[in-house]
Structure formats: structure tokens, C-alpha cells
PDB file of C-alpha atoms and ligand atoms in Angstrom:
ATOM      1  CA  MET A  21       7.737 -24.268 263.075  1.00 78.00           C
ATOM      2  CA  PHE A  22       8.269 -25.153 259.434  1.00 85.00           C
ATOM      3  CA  ASN A  23      11.014 -27.378 258.078  1.00 92.00           C
ATOM      4  CA  ILE A  24      12.454 -27.860 254.610  1.00 92.00           C
ATOM      5  CA  SER A  25       9.885 -30.519 253.678  1.00 94.00           C
ATOM      6  CA  ASP A  26       7.321 -27.688 253.813  1.00 95.00           C
ATOM      7  CA  CYS A  27       9.241 -25.938 251.017  1.00 97.00           C
ATOM      8  CA  ARG A  28       7.752 -27.507 247.951  1.00 96.00           C
ATOM      9  CA  VAL A  29       7.727 -27.160 244.225  1.00 98.00           C
ATOM     10  CA  ILE A  30       4.304 -26.151 242.911  1.00 98.00           C
ATOM     11  CA  ASP A  31       3.475 -26.954 239.283  1.00 98.00           C
ATOM     12  CA  LEU A  32       1.327 -24.277 237.688  1.00 98.00           C
ATOM     13  CA  PRO A  33      -1.507 -24.903 235.240  1.00 97.00           C
ATOM     14  CA  LYS A  34      -0.242 -24.952 231.653  1.00 97.00           C
ATOM     15  CA  HIS A  35      -2.250 -23.913 228.632  1.00 97.00           C
ATOM     16  CA  LEU A  36      -0.210 -25.230 225.742  1.00 97.00           C
ATOM     17  CA  ASP A  37      -0.885 -23.220 222.645  1.00 97.00           C
ATOM     18  CA  PRO A  38       0.823 -22.974 219.266  1.00 98.00           C
ATOM     19  CA  ARG A  39       0.682 -19.184 219.765  1.00 98.00           C
ATOM     20  CA  GLY A  40       2.726 -19.523 222.970  1.00 97.00           C
ATOM     21  CA  ASN A  41       2.051 -21.168 226.305  1.00 97.00           C
ATOM     22  CA  LEU A  42       0.299 -19.650 229.310  1.00 98.00           C
ATOM     23  CA  SER A  43       0.574 -20.401 233.030  1.00 98.00           C
ATOM     24  CA  PHE A  44      -0.984 -18.592 235.980  1.00 98.00           C
ATOM     25  CA  PHE A  45      -1.370 -18.513 239.731  1.00 97.00           C
ATOM     26  CA  GLU A  46      -3.768 -16.566 241.890  1.00 95.00           C
ATOM     27  CA  ASP A  47      -4.573 -15.868 245.533  1.00 90.00           C
ATOM     28  CA  SER A  48      -4.912 -19.014 247.630  1.00 87.00           C
ATOM     29  CA  ASN A  49      -5.652 -21.281 244.666  1.00 91.00           C
ATOM     30  CA  GLN A  50      -2.406 -22.530 243.132  1.00 94.00           C
ATOM     31  CA  ILE A  51      -0.398 -21.139 246.061  1.00 96.00           C
ATOM     32  CA  PRO A  52      -1.300 -21.385 249.760  1.00 95.00           C
ATOM     33  CA  PHE A  53      -1.510 -17.687 250.637  1.00 97.00           C
ATOM     34  CA  GLN A  54      -2.927 -14.382 249.464  1.00 97.00           C
ATOM     35  CA  ILE A  55      -0.498 -12.261 247.479  1.00 97.00           C
ATOM     36  CA  LYS A  56       0.168  -8.797 248.911  1.00 97.00           C
ATOM     37  CA  ARG A  57       3.302  -7.895 246.939  1.00 98.00           C
ATOM     38  CA  ASN A  58       5.406  -8.994 243.976  1.00 98.00           C
ATOM     39  CA  TYR A  59       9.031  -8.138 243.419  1.00 98.00           C
ATOM     40  CA  LEU A  60      11.570  -8.930 240.741  1.00 98.00           C
ATOM     41  CA  ILE A  61      15.271  -9.694 240.869  1.00 98.00           C
ATOM     42  CA  TYR A  62      17.068  -9.291 237.548  1.00 98.00           C
ATOM     43  CA  ASP A  63      20.380  -8.202 235.987  1.00 98.00           C
ATOM     44  CA  VAL A  64      22.192 -10.313 238.566  1.00 98.00           C
ATOM     45  CA  PRO A  65      25.932 -10.307 237.821  1.00 97.00           C
ATOM     46  CA  GLY A  66      27.549 -13.745 237.444  1.00 95.00           C
ATOM     47  CA  GLY A  67      28.445 -15.332 240.774  1.00 96.00           C
ATOM     48  CA  GLU A  68      26.221 -13.064 242.881  1.00 98.00           C
ATOM     49  CA  THR A  69      23.889 -14.291 245.618  1.00 98.00           C
ATOM     50  CA  ARG A  70      20.557 -12.762 246.652  1.00 98.00           C
ATOM     51  CA  GLY A  71      18.628 -13.310 249.843  1.00 96.00           C
ATOM     52  CA  GLY A  72      20.475 -14.874 252.753  1.00 97.00           C
ATOM     53  CA  HIS A  73      17.836 -14.400 255.423  1.00 97.00           C
ATOM     54  CA  ALA A  74      14.458 -15.641 256.696  1.00 97.00           C
ATOM     55  CA  PHE A  75      11.232 -13.876 257.602  1.00 97.00           C
ATOM     56  CA  PHE A  76       9.151 -13.979 260.766  1.00 96.00           C
ATOM     57  CA  LYS A  77       5.870 -13.785 258.848  1.00 97.00           C
ATOM     58  CA  GLN A  78       6.443 -13.529 255.090  1.00 98.00           C
ATOM     59  CA  MET A  79       5.606 -16.549 252.927  1.00 98.00           C
ATOM     60  CA  GLU A  80       6.817 -16.590 249.336  1.00 98.00           C
ATOM     61  CA  PHE A  81       6.354 -18.223 245.998  1.00 98.00           C
ATOM     62  CA  ILE A  82       9.358 -17.889 243.682  1.00 98.00           C
ATOM     63  CA  VAL A  83       9.335 -18.446 239.910  1.00 98.00           C
ATOM     64  CA  ALA A  84      12.060 -18.151 237.275  1.00 98.00           C
ATOM     65  CA  LEU A  85      10.357 -16.016 234.626  1.00 98.00           C
ATOM     66  CA  SER A  86      13.422 -16.373 232.440  1.00 98.00           C
ATOM     67  CA  GLY A  87      16.747 -18.193 232.670  1.00 98.00           C
ATOM     68  CA  SER A  88      17.586 -20.231 235.750  1.00 98.00           C
ATOM     69  CA  PHE A  89      18.875 -20.009 239.313  1.00 98.00           C
ATOM     70  CA  ASP A  90      19.045 -22.168 242.434  1.00 98.00           C
ATOM     71  CA  VAL A  91      17.000 -21.574 245.570  1.00 98.00           C
ATOM     72  CA  VAL A  92      18.694 -22.958 248.676  1.00 98.00           C
ATOM     73  CA  VAL A  93      16.472 -23.352 251.734  1.00 98.00           C
ATOM     74  CA  LYS A  94      17.559 -24.149 255.280  1.00 97.00           C
ATOM     75  CA  ASP A  95      15.363 -24.701 258.310  1.00 96.00           C
ATOM     76  CA  ALA A  96      16.035 -23.893 261.952  1.00 95.00           C
ATOM     77  CA  THR A  97      17.593 -27.325 262.518  1.00 94.00           C
ATOM     78  CA  GLY A  98      20.134 -26.709 259.718  1.00 95.00           C
ATOM     79  CA  ASP A  99      18.584 -29.143 257.199  1.00 96.00           C
ATOM     80  CA  MET A 100      19.102 -27.814 253.662  1.00 97.00           C
ATOM     81  CA  LYS A 101      17.657 -28.382 250.194  1.00 96.00           C
ATOM     82  CA  ARG A 102      18.579 -26.942 246.790  1.00 98.00           C
ATOM     83  CA  ILE A 103      15.998 -26.521 244.036  1.00 98.00           C
ATOM     84  CA  GLN A 104      16.804 -25.296 240.566  1.00 98.00           C
ATOM     85  CA  LEU A 105      14.149 -23.079 238.988  1.00 98.00           C
ATOM     86  CA  ASN A 106      14.459 -23.004 235.216  1.00 98.00           C
ATOM     87  CA  ARG A 107      10.962 -22.826 233.686  1.00 98.00           C
ATOM     88  CA  SER A 108       8.033 -20.426 234.038  1.00 97.00           C
ATOM     89  CA  TYR A 109       5.491 -23.158 234.778  1.00 98.00           C
ATOM     90  CA  PHE A 110       6.625 -24.095 238.279  1.00 98.00           C
ATOM     91  CA  GLY A 111       7.944 -22.381 241.369  1.00 98.00           C
ATOM     92  CA  ILE A 112       8.890 -23.007 244.963  1.00 98.00           C
ATOM     93  CA  TYR A 113       6.706 -22.193 247.937  1.00 98.00           C
ATOM     94  CA  ILE A 114       8.681 -21.139 250.997  1.00 98.00           C
ATOM     95  CA  PRO A 115       6.859 -20.661 254.310  1.00 97.00           C
ATOM     96  CA  ASN A 116       7.977 -18.175 256.934  1.00 97.00           C
ATOM     97  CA  LEU A 117      10.814 -19.038 259.345  1.00 96.00           C
ATOM     98  CA  ILE A 118      12.876 -20.696 256.583  1.00 97.00           C
ATOM     99  CA  TRP A 119      16.337 -19.383 255.704  1.00 97.00           C
ATOM    100  CA  ARG A 120      16.835 -18.990 251.953  1.00 98.00           C
ATOM    101  CA  HIS A 121      19.133 -17.611 249.329  1.00 98.00           C
ATOM    102  CA  MET A 122      19.319 -17.634 245.534  1.00 98.00           C
ATOM    103  CA  GLU A 123      22.500 -18.314 243.564  1.00 98.00           C
ATOM    104  CA  ASN A 124      23.849 -19.621 240.218  1.00 98.00           C
ATOM    105  CA  PHE A 125      21.862 -17.049 238.256  1.00 98.00           C
ATOM    106  CA  SER A 126      22.140 -17.565 234.516  1.00 98.00           C
ATOM    107  CA  THR A 127      22.606 -14.620 232.202  1.00 96.00           C
ATOM    108  CA  ASN A 128      19.299 -12.777 231.805  1.00 95.00           C
ATOM    109  CA  ALA A 129      17.640 -14.707 234.663  1.00 98.00           C
ATOM    110  CA  VAL A 130      14.523 -12.992 236.000  1.00 98.00           C
ATOM    111  CA  CYS A 131      13.234 -14.022 239.432  1.00 98.00           C
ATOM    112  CA  LEU A 132       9.657 -13.243 240.439  1.00 98.00           C
ATOM    113  CA  VAL A 133       8.864 -13.373 244.161  1.00 98.00           C
ATOM    114  CA  SER A 134       5.213 -13.225 245.216  1.00 98.00           C
ATOM    115  CA  SER A 135       4.901 -12.444 248.896  1.00 98.00           C
ATOM    116  CA  SER A 136       2.168 -12.816 251.514  1.00 98.00           C
ATOM    117  CA  THR A 137       3.090  -9.492 253.166  1.00 98.00           C
ATOM    118  CA  LEU A 138       3.856  -5.911 252.335  1.00 98.00           C
ATOM    119  CA  PHE A 139       7.518  -4.927 252.628  1.00 98.00           C
ATOM    120  CA  ASP A 140       8.518  -4.684 256.294  1.00 98.00           C
ATOM    121  CA  PRO A 141      12.200  -4.434 257.256  1.00 98.00           C
ATOM    122  CA  ALA A 142      11.294  -5.590 260.782  1.00 97.00           C
ATOM    123  CA  ASP A 143      10.141  -8.936 259.367  1.00 97.00           C
ATOM    124  CA  TYR A 144      13.680  -9.896 258.262  1.00 98.00           C
ATOM    125  CA  ILE A 145      15.702 -12.437 260.257  1.00 97.00           C
ATOM    126  CA  ARG A 146      19.297 -11.776 259.208  1.00 96.00           C
ATOM    127  CA  ASP A 147      21.007 -13.759 261.958  1.00 95.00           C
ATOM    128  CA  PHE A 148      20.693 -17.536 261.540  1.00 95.00           C
ATOM    129  CA  ASP A 149      21.124 -17.982 265.319  1.00 94.00           C
ATOM    130  CA  VAL A 150      17.863 -16.080 265.844  1.00 94.00           C
ATOM    131  CA  LEU A 151      16.089 -18.541 263.534  1.00 94.00           C
ATOM    132  CA  ALA A 152      17.849 -21.523 265.107  1.00 93.00           C
ATOM    133  CA  SER A 153      16.781 -20.412 268.574  1.00 90.00           C
ATOM    134  CA  ASN A 154      13.165 -20.751 267.386  1.00 76.00           C
ATOM    135  CA  LYS A 155      13.551 -24.457 266.710  1.00 66.00           C
ATOM    136  CA  PRO A 156      11.217 -26.747 268.624  1.00 56.00           C
ATOM    137  CA  THR A 157      12.710 -28.205 271.784  1.00 49.00           C
ATOM    138  CA  GLU A 158      12.790 -31.973 272.297  1.00 50.00           C
ATOM    139  CA  GLN A 159       9.948 -33.087 274.565  1.00 42.00           C
TER     140      GLN A 159
HETATM  141  P1  TYD B 212      16.519  -7.432 250.146  1.00 56.41           P
HETATM  142  O1  TYD B 212      15.248  -8.077 250.577  1.00 56.41           O
HETATM  143  O2  TYD B 212      17.577  -7.238 251.210  1.00 56.41           O
HETATM  144  O3  TYD B 212      17.153  -8.229 248.932  1.00 56.41           O
HETATM  145  P2  TYD B 212      17.461  -9.806 248.893  1.00 56.41           P
HETATM  146  O4  TYD B 212      16.265 -10.477 248.338  1.00 56.41           O
HETATM  147  O5  TYD B 212      18.656  -9.997 248.052  1.00 56.41           O
HETATM  148  O6  TYD B 212      17.687 -10.214 250.310  1.00 56.41           O
HETATM  149  O7  TYD B 212      16.154  -6.025 249.482  1.00 56.41           O
HETATM  150  C1  TYD B 212      17.141  -5.208 248.888  1.00 56.41           C
HETATM  151  C2  TYD B 212      16.710  -3.759 249.033  1.00 56.41           C
HETATM  152  O8  TYD B 212      15.458  -3.528 248.404  1.00 56.41           O
HETATM  153  C3  TYD B 212      16.559  -3.322 250.479  1.00 56.41           C
HETATM  154  O9  TYD B 212      17.085  -1.988 250.575  1.00 56.41           O
HETATM  155  C4  TYD B 212      15.081  -3.271 250.699  1.00 56.41           C
HETATM  156  C5  TYD B 212      14.525  -2.997 249.325  1.00 56.41           C
HETATM  157  N1  TYD B 212      13.219  -3.612 249.120  1.00 56.41           N
HETATM  158  C6  TYD B 212      12.082  -2.837 249.064  1.00 56.41           C
HETATM  159  O10 TYD B 212      12.121  -1.600 249.201  1.00 56.41           O
HETATM  160  N2  TYD B 212      10.865  -3.437 248.824  1.00 56.41           N
HETATM  161  C7  TYD B 212      10.761  -4.777 248.666  1.00 56.41           C
HETATM  162  O11 TYD B 212       9.636  -5.291 248.443  1.00 56.41           O
HETATM  163  C8  TYD B 212      11.955  -5.577 248.762  1.00 56.41           C
HETATM  164  C9  TYD B 212      11.902  -7.072 248.600  1.00 56.41           C
HETATM  165  C10 TYD B 212      13.153  -4.959 248.980  1.00 56.41           C
END
């Protein structure tokens, strides 16, 4: 079972260039999984929240391609952490079985999510009690 300390910021390689900078990430090198899918969240109206669930299997790497937003992660024990993403050269890795949502989107924020799985509605955990019931029992 993962906890919020497993959710970590990953700094991407940076090629600084007077023509414009370049960063990249690829399967299992900069991020700890193979990418099966990418999706984008954009045109988020002020004050809106995205996410608000966990996944049984899906691992993610989230980057702010433009603008800024906060990623709030919560593990099965209820421990929480907030990370602001505001540059294209770092992102947050979130393992499976971690509750997360995104909020405080700036105008024109673009969120890229790279996922370890194809889209599967059955992989969503939308009830926090289901996640919490997965927490390790005291020995
Ligand atoms: P959802 O994952 O619920 O959004 P959020 O990240 O805010 O929780 O997805 C919203 C809708 O988009 C839902 O109808 C499912 C659909 N969807 C896909 O068809 N493919 C995808 O890869 C994703 C992420 C969502």
C-alpha cells in the first residue's frame, strides 16, 4: 500500500537554449512506469476542481504544461499533501491507491497526465471509504 511520501516531485532534464528550453520524459526512465495513455485537462473555469478519486492500478505523472494548479494527494490513512505545479520542467508522480484532486487552476492552465494504463472506468475508486478499507492493519 502506498502512502503520500511515495508521491514525489520528479525534476525533468532541462536543455536550456536561447531558442527556447526543452524538457522530456520517456518510458521508465525519468518516470517509474511505462506510459500507456496521455490526457489533457484545460479550459478549467475558475474555482473548479478535477479528479477527486483514486485508482486501483493506474499510476500517473502530472505536469503543468502551462499556468499553474495544485495537486492534493491523500493516502488511505488520511494523510494529505499539496503540491503546486507551475513549470513544465517538473511534475508529480502519483502511484495507484492514492486519492487525488487538482484545484486552484490559473487562467489558461494546461494539465498533462501520463498514465500507466489505458482508460478503464472499473479502475476508479470514487468512494474514499473503499480506499481507506485497503489500509494496512496494525500487526
Ligand atoms: P474523469 O477521469 O472522471 O475526470 P477527472 O480527472 O476530473 O476525474 O474523466 C471525465 C470524463 O472523461 C469521463 O466521462 C471519462 C472520460 N475519460 C475518457 O474517456 N478517457 C480518459 O482517458 C479519461 C481520463 C477520461
